[in-house]
């Protein structure tokens, strides 16, 4: 099949998508973005995971472009934390999550489309999912389809290329995405080096939105998180 480009943050979902892409497409590469995020440790994870998957990775620097009140990019905003999944679910409800960075995914998809077209490819893969629908408006299928249409309108008939945005996790719960990861050769090993903690620390803080969501997913899947297992093992042998 045609060339594919994965938007790889270094987190859990994009790691699964990278290994899904390797199974689905013959020619796979990845792109990561340094956009001034406080948890930039994820870029080191992206490098590690791309290396493990034997996939070329480009890291694009774009600091100070995305402005927001999100604590991911704003030093003056405090990261909200939770005691458990139930408390988090009750507090957040259907509001937009405080860590949401407006226009981030739109910008990433635009630049990723530029990069895949340079390679004469047509396929973009991103790890967004409807489970985050209420909390992250740019993780909805409606948004992805609109972006796909906008990108193809923008490029016109460029060598008859037609960009397709693939979202293999769109309708999966976190537990279901972990079940998918178990079927992808090398993916669970790579997840041990993924980073999702919004606090930007390792071992992960365990009480930010991303950490709580990840922990609940592994709990529902009935298996240990390889990232946590790795951190425990390192502590034992330190």
PDB file of N, CA and C in Angstrom, residues 19-113:
ATOM      1  N   UNK A  19       2.344   1.042  15.649  1.00  0.00           N
ATOM      2  CA  UNK A  19       2.469  -0.397  15.389  1.00  0.00           C
ATOM      3  C   UNK A  19       1.325  -0.913  14.529  1.00  0.00           C
ATOM      4  N   UNK A  20       0.157  -0.302  14.640  1.00  0.00           N
ATOM      5  CA  UNK A  20      -0.953  -0.632  13.729  1.00  0.00           C
ATOM      6  C   UNK A  20      -0.573  -0.259  12.304  1.00  0.00           C
ATOM      7  N   UNK A  21       0.040   0.905  12.125  1.00  0.00           N
ATOM      8  CA  UNK A  21       0.442   1.356  10.795  1.00  0.00           C
ATOM      9  C   UNK A  21       1.477   0.424  10.194  1.00  0.00           C
ATOM     10  N   UNK A  22       2.415  -0.057  11.012  1.00  0.00           N
ATOM     11  CA  UNK A  22       3.439  -0.977  10.515  1.00  0.00           C
ATOM     12  C   UNK A  22       2.813  -2.265   9.988  1.00  0.00           C
ATOM     13  N   UNK A  23       1.722  -2.681  10.594  1.00  0.00           N
ATOM     14  CA  UNK A  23       1.028  -3.885  10.147  1.00  0.00           C
ATOM     15  C   UNK A  23       0.191  -3.619   8.899  1.00  0.00           C
ATOM     16  N   UNK A  24      -0.236  -2.366   8.738  1.00  0.00           N
ATOM     17  CA  UNK A  24      -1.205  -2.024   7.687  1.00  0.00           C
ATOM     18  C   UNK A  24      -0.552  -1.498   6.418  1.00  0.00           C
ATOM     19  N   UNK A  25       0.561  -0.776   6.558  1.00  0.00           N
ATOM     20  CA  UNK A  25       1.208  -0.145   5.410  1.00  0.00           C
ATOM     21  C   UNK A  25       2.639  -0.648   5.250  1.00  0.00           C
ATOM     22  N   UNK A  26       3.120  -0.603   4.029  1.00  0.00           N
ATOM     23  CA  UNK A  26       4.462  -1.107   3.738  1.00  0.00           C
ATOM     24  C   UNK A  26       5.541  -0.097   4.089  1.00  0.00           C
ATOM     25  N   UNK A  27       5.268   1.196   3.870  1.00  0.00           N
ATOM     26  CA  UNK A  27       6.261   2.254   4.054  1.00  0.00           C
ATOM     27  C   UNK A  27       5.746   3.239   5.102  1.00  0.00           C
ATOM     28  N   UNK A  28       6.298   3.177   6.323  1.00  0.00           N
ATOM     29  CA  UNK A  28       5.794   3.980   7.439  1.00  0.00           C
ATOM     30  C   UNK A  28       6.903   4.868   7.990  1.00  0.00           C
ATOM     31  N   UNK A  29       6.569   6.129   8.236  1.00  0.00           N
ATOM     32  CA  UNK A  29       7.460   7.046   8.939  1.00  0.00           C
ATOM     33  C   UNK A  29       6.636   7.776   9.992  1.00  0.00           C
ATOM     34  N   UNK A  30       7.289   8.583  10.817  1.00  0.00           N
ATOM     35  CA  UNK A  30       6.587   9.258  11.913  1.00  0.00           C
ATOM     36  C   UNK A  30       7.064  10.695  12.045  1.00  0.00           C
ATOM     37  N   UNK A  31       6.195  11.510  12.634  1.00  0.00           N
ATOM     38  CA  UNK A  31       6.532  12.905  12.895  1.00  0.00           C
ATOM     39  C   UNK A  31       6.067  13.270  14.303  1.00  0.00           C
ATOM     40  N   UNK A  32       6.899  14.008  15.024  1.00  0.00           N
ATOM     41  CA  UNK A  32       6.561  14.504  16.360  1.00  0.00           C
ATOM     42  C   UNK A  32       6.726  16.020  16.366  1.00  0.00           C
ATOM     43  N   UNK A  33       6.067  16.672  17.326  1.00  0.00           N
ATOM     44  CA  UNK A  33       6.082  18.132  17.377  1.00  0.00           C
ATOM     45  C   UNK A  33       6.554  18.630  18.737  1.00  0.00           C
ATOM     46  N   UNK A  34       7.540  19.507  18.698  1.00  0.00           N
ATOM     47  CA  UNK A  34       7.984  20.205  19.899  1.00  0.00           C
ATOM     48  C   UNK A  34       7.322  21.578  19.887  1.00  0.00           C
ATOM     49  N   UNK A  35       6.188  21.686  20.586  1.00  0.00           N
ATOM     50  CA  UNK A  35       5.393  22.910  20.514  1.00  0.00           C
ATOM     51  C   UNK A  35       5.432  23.718  21.812  1.00  0.00           C
ATOM     52  N   UNK A  36       6.464  23.475  22.608  1.00  0.00           N
ATOM     53  CA  UNK A  36       6.595  24.204  23.862  1.00  0.00           C
ATOM     54  C   UNK A  36       5.857  23.552  25.010  1.00  0.00           C
ATOM     55  N   UNK A  37       5.473  22.289  24.854  1.00  0.00           N
ATOM     56  CA  UNK A  37       4.756  21.582  25.915  1.00  0.00           C
ATOM     57  C   UNK A  37       5.663  21.356  27.124  1.00  0.00           C
ATOM     58  N   UNK A  38       5.062  21.475  28.315  1.00  0.00           N
ATOM     59  CA  UNK A  38       5.856  21.286  29.537  1.00  0.00           C
ATOM     60  C   UNK A  38       6.272  19.830  29.720  1.00  0.00           C
ATOM     61  N   UNK A  39       5.501  18.915  29.148  1.00  0.00           N
ATOM     62  CA  UNK A  39       5.844  17.500  29.265  1.00  0.00           C
ATOM     63  C   UNK A  39       6.629  17.040  28.035  1.00  0.00           C
ATOM     64  N   UNK A  40       7.664  17.803  27.690  1.00  0.00           N
ATOM     65  CA  UNK A  40       8.456  17.513  26.491  1.00  0.00           C
ATOM     66  C   UNK A  40       9.244  16.216  26.605  1.00  0.00           C
ATOM     67  N   UNK A  41       9.217  15.598  27.790  1.00  0.00           N
ATOM     68  CA  UNK A  41       9.842  14.281  27.951  1.00  0.00           C
ATOM     69  C   UNK A  41       9.260  13.288  26.955  1.00  0.00           C
ATOM     70  N   UNK A  42       8.023  13.558  26.483  1.00  0.00           N
ATOM     71  CA  UNK A  42       7.377  12.652  25.540  1.00  0.00           C
ATOM     72  C   UNK A  42       8.152  12.572  24.223  1.00  0.00           C
ATOM     73  N   UNK A  43       8.900  13.615  23.897  1.00  0.00           N
ATOM     74  CA  UNK A  43       9.694  13.583  22.667  1.00  0.00           C
ATOM     75  C   UNK A  43      10.816  12.553  22.761  1.00  0.00           C
ATOM     76  N   UNK A  44      11.383  12.401  23.954  1.00  0.00           N
ATOM     77  CA  UNK A  44      12.391  11.354  24.155  1.00  0.00           C
ATOM     78  C   UNK A  44      11.753   9.981  24.015  1.00  0.00           C
ATOM     79  N   UNK A  45      10.519   9.860  24.502  1.00  0.00           N
ATOM     80  CA  UNK A  45       9.789   8.602  24.334  1.00  0.00           C
ATOM     81  C   UNK A  45       9.539   8.321  22.860  1.00  0.00           C
ATOM     82  N   UNK A  46       9.166   9.365  22.115  1.00  0.00           N
ATOM     83  CA  UNK A  46       8.912   9.191  20.686  1.00  0.00           C
ATOM     84  C   UNK A  46      10.170   8.688  19.968  1.00  0.00           C
ATOM     85  N   UNK A  47      11.319   9.236  20.312  1.00  0.00           N
ATOM     86  CA  UNK A  47      12.582   8.790  19.716  1.00  0.00           C
ATOM     87  C   UNK A  47      12.830   7.317  20.035  1.00  0.00           C
ATOM     88  N   UNK A  48      12.639   6.963  21.303  1.00  0.00           N
ATOM     89  CA  UNK A  48      12.875   5.583  21.740  1.00  0.00           C
ATOM     90  C   UNK A  48      11.946   4.615  21.013  1.00  0.00           C
ATOM     91  N   UNK A  49      10.678   4.969  20.948  1.00  0.00           N
ATOM     92  CA  UNK A  49       9.670   4.078  20.356  1.00  0.00           C
ATOM     93  C   UNK A  49       9.859   3.956  18.851  1.00  0.00           C
ATOM     94  N   UNK A  50      10.157   5.064  18.181  1.00  0.00           N
ATOM     95  CA  UNK A  50      10.412   5.003  16.741  1.00  0.00           C
ATOM     96  C   UNK A  50      11.617   4.106  16.450  1.00  0.00           C
ATOM     97  N   UNK A  51      12.627   4.190  17.315  1.00  0.00           N
ATOM     98  CA  UNK A  51      13.793   3.330  17.159  1.00  0.00           C
ATOM     99  C   UNK A  51      13.444   1.865  17.343  1.00  0.00           C
ATOM    100  N   UNK A  52      12.628   1.576  18.350  1.00  0.00           N
ATOM    101  CA  UNK A  52      12.212   0.198  18.599  1.00  0.00           C
ATOM    102  C   UNK A  52      11.392  -0.354  17.435  1.00  0.00           C
ATOM    103  N   UNK A  53      10.596   0.525  16.820  1.00  0.00           N
ATOM    104  CA  UNK A  53       9.749   0.111  15.698  1.00  0.00           C
ATOM    105  C   UNK A  53      10.500   0.147  14.372  1.00  0.00           C
ATOM    106  N   UNK A  54      11.735   0.645  14.406  1.00  0.00           N
ATOM    107  CA  UNK A  54      12.554   0.773  13.195  1.00  0.00           C
ATOM    108  C   UNK A  54      11.853   1.646  12.159  1.00  0.00           C
ATOM    109  N   UNK A  55      11.350   2.795  12.631  1.00  0.00           N
ATOM    110  CA  UNK A  55      10.622   3.734  11.777  1.00  0.00           C
ATOM    111  C   UNK A  55      11.324   5.085  11.836  1.00  0.00           C
ATOM    112  N   UNK A  56      11.604   5.731  10.706  1.00  0.00           N
ATOM    113  CA  UNK A  56      12.230   7.059  10.729  1.00  0.00           C
ATOM    114  C   UNK A  56      11.315   8.101  11.355  1.00  0.00           C
ATOM    115  N   UNK A  57      11.906   8.991  12.154  1.00  0.00           N
ATOM    116  CA  UNK A  57      11.135  10.008  12.882  1.00  0.00           C
ATOM    117  C   UNK A  57      11.705  11.388  12.611  1.00  0.00           C
ATOM    118  N   UNK A  58      10.817  12.335  12.318  1.00  0.00           N
ATOM    119  CA  UNK A  58      11.182  13.745  12.226  1.00  0.00           C
ATOM    120  C   UNK A  58      10.544  14.487  13.397  1.00  0.00           C
ATOM    121  N   UNK A  59      11.337  15.270  14.127  1.00  0.00           N
ATOM    122  CA  UNK A  59      10.805  16.113  15.194  1.00  0.00           C
ATOM    123  C   UNK A  59      10.817  17.558  14.704  1.00  0.00           C
ATOM    124  N   UNK A  60       9.650  18.171  14.666  1.00  0.00           N
ATOM    125  CA  UNK A  60       9.512  19.527  14.159  1.00  0.00           C
ATOM    126  C   UNK A  60       9.409  20.494  15.331  1.00  0.00           C
ATOM    127  N   UNK A  61      10.293  21.474  15.377  1.00  0.00           N
ATOM    128  CA  UNK A  61      10.288  22.479  16.440  1.00  0.00           C
ATOM    129  C   UNK A  61       9.342  23.619  16.081  1.00  0.00           C
ATOM    130  N   UNK A  62       8.395  23.885  16.966  1.00  0.00           N
ATOM    131  CA  UNK A  62       7.495  25.012  16.785  1.00  0.00           C
ATOM    132  C   UNK A  62       7.166  25.665  18.133  1.00  0.00           C
ATOM    133  N   UNK A  63       8.173  25.984  18.949  1.00  0.00           N
ATOM    134  CA  UNK A  63       7.902  26.573  20.266  1.00  0.00           C
ATOM    135  C   UNK A  63       7.244  27.933  20.156  1.00  0.00           C
ATOM    136  N   UNK A  64       6.409  28.242  21.144  1.00  0.00           N
ATOM    137  CA  UNK A  64       5.758  29.550  21.274  1.00  0.00           C
ATOM    138  C   UNK A  64       4.738  29.853  20.185  1.00  0.00           C
ATOM    139  N   UNK A  65       4.357  28.856  19.407  1.00  0.00           N
ATOM    140  CA  UNK A  65       3.329  29.093  18.395  1.00  0.00           C
ATOM    141  C   UNK A  65       1.942  28.929  19.001  1.00  0.00           C
ATOM    142  N   UNK A  66       1.737  27.865  19.762  1.00  0.00           N
ATOM    143  CA  UNK A  66       0.428  27.587  20.345  1.00  0.00           C
ATOM    144  C   UNK A  66       0.306  28.266  21.711  1.00  0.00           C
ATOM    145  N   UNK A  67      -0.580  29.227  21.809  1.00  0.00           N
ATOM    146  CA  UNK A  67      -0.851  29.916  23.066  1.00  0.00           C
ATOM    147  C   UNK A  67      -2.168  29.402  23.638  1.00  0.00           C
ATOM    148  N   UNK A  68      -2.235  29.272  24.959  1.00  0.00           N
ATOM    149  CA  UNK A  68      -3.442  28.735  25.573  1.00  0.00           C
ATOM    150  C   UNK A  68      -3.376  28.903  27.081  1.00  0.00           C
ATOM    151  N   UNK A  69      -4.534  28.757  27.728  1.00  0.00           N
ATOM    152  CA  UNK A  69      -4.563  28.695  29.187  1.00  0.00           C
ATOM    153  C   UNK A  69      -4.339  27.268  29.676  1.00  0.00           C
ATOM    154  N   UNK A  70      -4.153  26.351  28.741  1.00  0.00           N
ATOM    155  CA  UNK A  70      -3.885  24.967  29.111  1.00  0.00           C
ATOM    156  C   UNK A  70      -2.589  24.882  29.910  1.00  0.00           C
ATOM    157  N   UNK A  71      -2.591  24.144  31.017  1.00  0.00           N
ATOM    158  CA  UNK A  71      -1.360  23.979  31.804  1.00  0.00           C
ATOM    159  C   UNK A  71      -0.266  23.225  31.058  1.00  0.00           C
ATOM    160  N   UNK A  72      -0.595  22.645  29.911  1.00  0.00           N
ATOM    161  CA  UNK A  72       0.436  21.956  29.132  1.00  0.00           C
ATOM    162  C   UNK A  72       1.407  22.941  28.493  1.00  0.00           C
ATOM    163  N   UNK A  73       0.938  24.176  28.242  1.00  0.00           N
ATOM    164  CA  UNK A  73       1.795  25.158  27.585  1.00  0.00           C
ATOM    165  C   UNK A  73       1.899  26.475  28.352  1.00  0.00           C
ATOM    166  N   UNK A  74       1.080  26.633  29.389  1.00  0.00           N
ATOM    167  CA  UNK A  74       1.043  27.888  30.140  1.00  0.00           C
ATOM    168  C   UNK A  74       1.624  27.683  31.536  1.00  0.00           C
ATOM    169  N   UNK A  75       2.744  28.301  31.805  1.00  0.00           N
ATOM    170  CA  UNK A  75       3.429  28.132  33.083  1.00  0.00           C
ATOM    171  C   UNK A  75       2.633  28.684  34.262  1.00  0.00           C
ATOM    172  N   UNK A  76       1.673  29.551  33.987  1.00  0.00           N
ATOM    173  CA  UNK A  76       0.898  30.184  35.063  1.00  0.00           C
ATOM    174  C   UNK A  76      -0.338  29.392  35.467  1.00  0.00           C
ATOM    175  N   UNK A  77      -0.643  28.343  34.727  1.00  0.00           N
ATOM    176  CA  UNK A  77      -1.825  27.536  35.011  1.00  0.00           C
ATOM    177  C   UNK A  77      -1.431  26.246  35.719  1.00  0.00           C
ATOM    178  N   UNK A  78      -2.225  25.855  36.708  1.00  0.00           N
ATOM    179  CA  UNK A  78      -1.921  24.666  37.513  1.00  0.00           C
ATOM    180  C   UNK A  78      -2.608  23.432  36.936  1.00  0.00           C
ATOM    181  N   UNK A  79      -1.916  22.313  36.962  1.00  0.00           N
ATOM    182  CA  UNK A  79      -2.462  21.057  36.460  1.00  0.00           C
ATOM    183  C   UNK A  79      -3.444  20.475  37.472  1.00  0.00           C
ATOM    184  N   UNK A  80      -4.666  20.207  37.033  1.00  0.00           N
ATOM    185  CA  UNK A  80      -5.686  19.630  37.916  1.00  0.00           C
ATOM    186  C   UNK A  80      -5.372  18.149  38.143  1.00  0.00           C
ATOM    187  N   UNK A  81      -5.529  17.692  39.382  1.00  0.00           N
ATOM    188  CA  UNK A  81      -5.249  16.293  39.711  1.00  0.00           C
ATOM    189  C   UNK A  81      -6.463  15.657  40.391  1.00  0.00           C
ATOM    190  N   UNK A  82      -6.476  14.319  40.427  1.00  0.00           N
ATOM    191  CA  UNK A  82      -7.634  13.572  40.920  1.00  0.00           C
ATOM    192  C   UNK A  82      -7.167  12.369  41.734  1.00  0.00           C
ATOM    193  N   UNK A  83      -8.006  11.956  42.680  1.00  0.00           N
ATOM    194  CA  UNK A  83      -7.671  10.817  43.536  1.00  0.00           C
ATOM    195  C   UNK A  83      -7.897   9.488  42.830  1.00  0.00           C
ATOM    196  N   UNK A  84      -8.883   9.444  41.934  1.00  0.00           N
ATOM    197  CA  UNK A  84      -9.208   8.210  41.235  1.00  0.00           C
ATOM    198  C   UNK A  84     -10.051   8.526  39.995  1.00  0.00           C
ATOM    199  N   UNK A  85     -10.347   7.492  39.227  1.00  0.00           N
ATOM    200  CA  UNK A  85     -11.089   7.674  37.975  1.00  0.00           C
ATOM    201  C   UNK A  85     -12.493   8.210  38.220  1.00  0.00           C
ATOM    202  N   UNK A  86     -13.160   7.690  39.244  1.00  0.00           N
ATOM    203  CA  UNK A  86     -14.533   8.112  39.531  1.00  0.00           C
ATOM    204  C   UNK A  86     -14.590   9.592  39.891  1.00  0.00           C
ATOM    205  N   UNK A  87     -13.636  10.054  40.707  1.00  0.00           N
ATOM    206  CA  UNK A  87     -13.600  11.474  41.066  1.00  0.00           C
ATOM    207  C   UNK A  87     -13.331  12.321  39.824  1.00  0.00           C
ATOM    208  N   UNK A  88     -12.399  11.884  39.002  1.00  0.00           N
ATOM    209  CA  UNK A  88     -12.082  12.631  37.792  1.00  0.00           C
ATOM    210  C   UNK A  88     -13.296  12.734  36.881  1.00  0.00           C
ATOM    211  N   UNK A  89     -13.992  11.626  36.696  1.00  0.00           N
ATOM    212  CA  UNK A  89     -15.164  11.589  35.828  1.00  0.00           C
ATOM    213  C   UNK A  89     -16.247  12.542  36.325  1.00  0.00           C
ATOM    214  N   UNK A  90     -16.413  12.596  37.642  1.00  0.00           N
ATOM    215  CA  UNK A  90     -17.431  13.462  38.236  1.00  0.00           C
ATOM    216  C   UNK A  90     -17.038  14.936  38.096  1.00  0.00           C
ATOM    217  N   UNK A  91     -15.779  15.245  38.319  1.00  0.00           N
ATOM    218  CA  UNK A  91     -15.325  16.639  38.249  1.00  0.00           C
ATOM    219  C   UNK A  91     -15.368  17.168  36.823  1.00  0.00           C
ATOM    220  N   UNK A  92     -14.861  16.387  35.888  1.00  0.00           N
ATOM    221  CA  UNK A  92     -14.774  16.852  34.502  1.00  0.00           C
ATOM    222  C   UNK A  92     -16.130  16.824  33.814  1.00  0.00           C
ATOM    223  N   UNK A  93     -16.873  15.718  34.043  1.00  0.00           N
ATOM    224  CA  UNK A  93     -18.168  15.600  33.387  1.00  0.00           C
ATOM    225  C   UNK A  93     -18.018  15.718  31.880  1.00  0.00           C
ATOM    226  N   UNK A  94     -18.786  16.602  31.249  1.00  0.00           N
ATOM    227  CA  UNK A  94     -18.712  16.788  29.806  1.00  0.00           C
ATOM    228  C   UNK A  94     -18.066  18.120  29.420  1.00  0.00           C
ATOM    229  N   UNK A  95     -17.425  18.767  30.370  1.00  0.00           N
ATOM    230  CA  UNK A  95     -16.748  20.021  30.040  1.00  0.00           C
ATOM    231  C   UNK A  95     -15.516  19.731  29.177  1.00  0.00           C
ATOM    232  N   UNK A  96     -15.032  20.732  28.511  1.00  0.00           N
ATOM    233  CA  UNK A  96     -13.777  20.592  27.786  1.00  0.00           C
ATOM    234  C   UNK A  96     -12.646  20.505  28.802  1.00  0.00           C
ATOM    235  N   UNK A  97     -11.781  19.516  28.639  1.00  0.00           N
ATOM    236  CA  UNK A  97     -10.688  19.292  29.594  1.00  0.00           C
ATOM    237  C   UNK A  97      -9.766  20.522  29.639  1.00  0.00           C
ATOM    238  N   UNK A  98      -9.315  20.848  30.842  1.00  0.00           N
ATOM    239  CA  UNK A  98      -8.496  22.043  31.034  1.00  0.00           C
ATOM    240  C   UNK A  98      -7.172  21.974  30.286  1.00  0.00           C
ATOM    241  N   UNK A  99      -6.714  20.760  29.964  1.00  0.00           N
ATOM    242  CA  UNK A  99      -5.446  20.602  29.246  1.00  0.00           C
ATOM    243  C   UNK A  99      -5.611  20.769  27.731  1.00  0.00           C
ATOM    244  N   UNK A 100      -6.823  20.957  27.266  1.00  0.00           N
ATOM    245  CA  UNK A 100      -7.074  21.121  25.832  1.00  0.00           C
ATOM    246  C   UNK A 100      -6.342  22.347  25.293  1.00  0.00           C
ATOM    247  N   UNK A 101      -5.575  22.148  24.216  1.00  0.00           N
ATOM    248  CA  UNK A 101      -4.868  23.246  23.548  1.00  0.00           C
ATOM    249  C   UNK A 101      -5.585  23.520  22.227  1.00  0.00           C
ATOM    250  N   UNK A 102      -6.341  24.620  22.134  1.00  0.00           N
ATOM    251  CA  UNK A 102      -7.123  24.895  20.923  1.00  0.00           C
ATOM    252  C   UNK A 102      -6.266  24.939  19.660  1.00  0.00           C
ATOM    253  N   UNK A 103      -6.748  24.280  18.617  1.00  0.00           N
ATOM    254  CA  UNK A 103      -6.157  24.253  17.280  1.00  0.00           C
ATOM    255  C   UNK A 103      -4.889  23.407  17.179  1.00  0.00           C
ATOM    256  N   UNK A 104      -4.513  22.725  18.235  1.00  0.00           N
ATOM    257  CA  UNK A 104      -3.289  21.919  18.194  1.00  0.00           C
ATOM    258  C   UNK A 104      -3.387  20.805  17.153  1.00  0.00           C
ATOM    259  N   UNK A 105      -4.432  19.990  17.219  1.00  0.00           N
ATOM    260  CA  UNK A 105      -4.543  18.887  16.271  1.00  0.00           C
ATOM    261  C   UNK A 105      -4.738  19.374  14.843  1.00  0.00           C
ATOM    262  N   UNK A 106      -5.436  20.500  14.679  1.00  0.00           N
ATOM    263  CA  UNK A 106      -5.616  21.060  13.343  1.00  0.00           C
ATOM    264  C   UNK A 106      -4.269  21.461  12.749  1.00  0.00           C
ATOM    265  N   UNK A 107      -3.432  22.069  13.564  1.00  0.00           N
ATOM    266  CA  UNK A 107      -2.100  22.474  13.113  1.00  0.00           C
ATOM    267  C   UNK A 107      -1.235  21.259  12.815  1.00  0.00           C
ATOM    268  N   UNK A 108      -1.249  20.276  13.703  1.00  0.00           N
ATOM    269  CA  UNK A 108      -0.436  19.076  13.504  1.00  0.00           C
ATOM    270  C   UNK A 108      -0.828  18.342  12.215  1.00  0.00           C
ATOM    271  N   UNK A 109      -2.124  18.212  11.976  1.00  0.00           N
ATOM    272  CA  UNK A 109      -2.593  17.511  10.783  1.00  0.00           C
ATOM    273  C   UNK A 109      -2.210  18.270   9.511  1.00  0.00           C
ATOM    274  N   UNK A 110      -2.260  19.587   9.572  1.00  0.00           N
ATOM    275  CA  UNK A 110      -1.883  20.399   8.418  1.00  0.00           C
ATOM    276  C   UNK A 110      -0.413  20.187   8.065  1.00  0.00           C
ATOM    277  N   UNK A 111       0.451  20.247   9.076  1.00  0.00           N
ATOM    278  CA  UNK A 111       1.885  20.081   8.834  1.00  0.00           C
ATOM    279  C   UNK A 111       2.193  18.634   8.434  1.00  0.00           C
ATOM    280  N   UNK A 112       1.532  17.685   9.078  1.00  0.00           N
ATOM    281  CA  UNK A 112       1.751  16.280   8.731  1.00  0.00           C
ATOM    282  C   UNK A 112       1.334  16.012   7.285  1.00  0.00           C
ATOM    283  N   UNK A 113       0.255  16.656   6.840  1.00  0.00           N
ATOM    284  CA  UNK A 113      -0.176  16.501   5.445  1.00  0.00           C
ATOM    285  C   UNK A 113       0.899  17.022   4.501  1.00  0.00           C
TER     286      UNK A 113
END
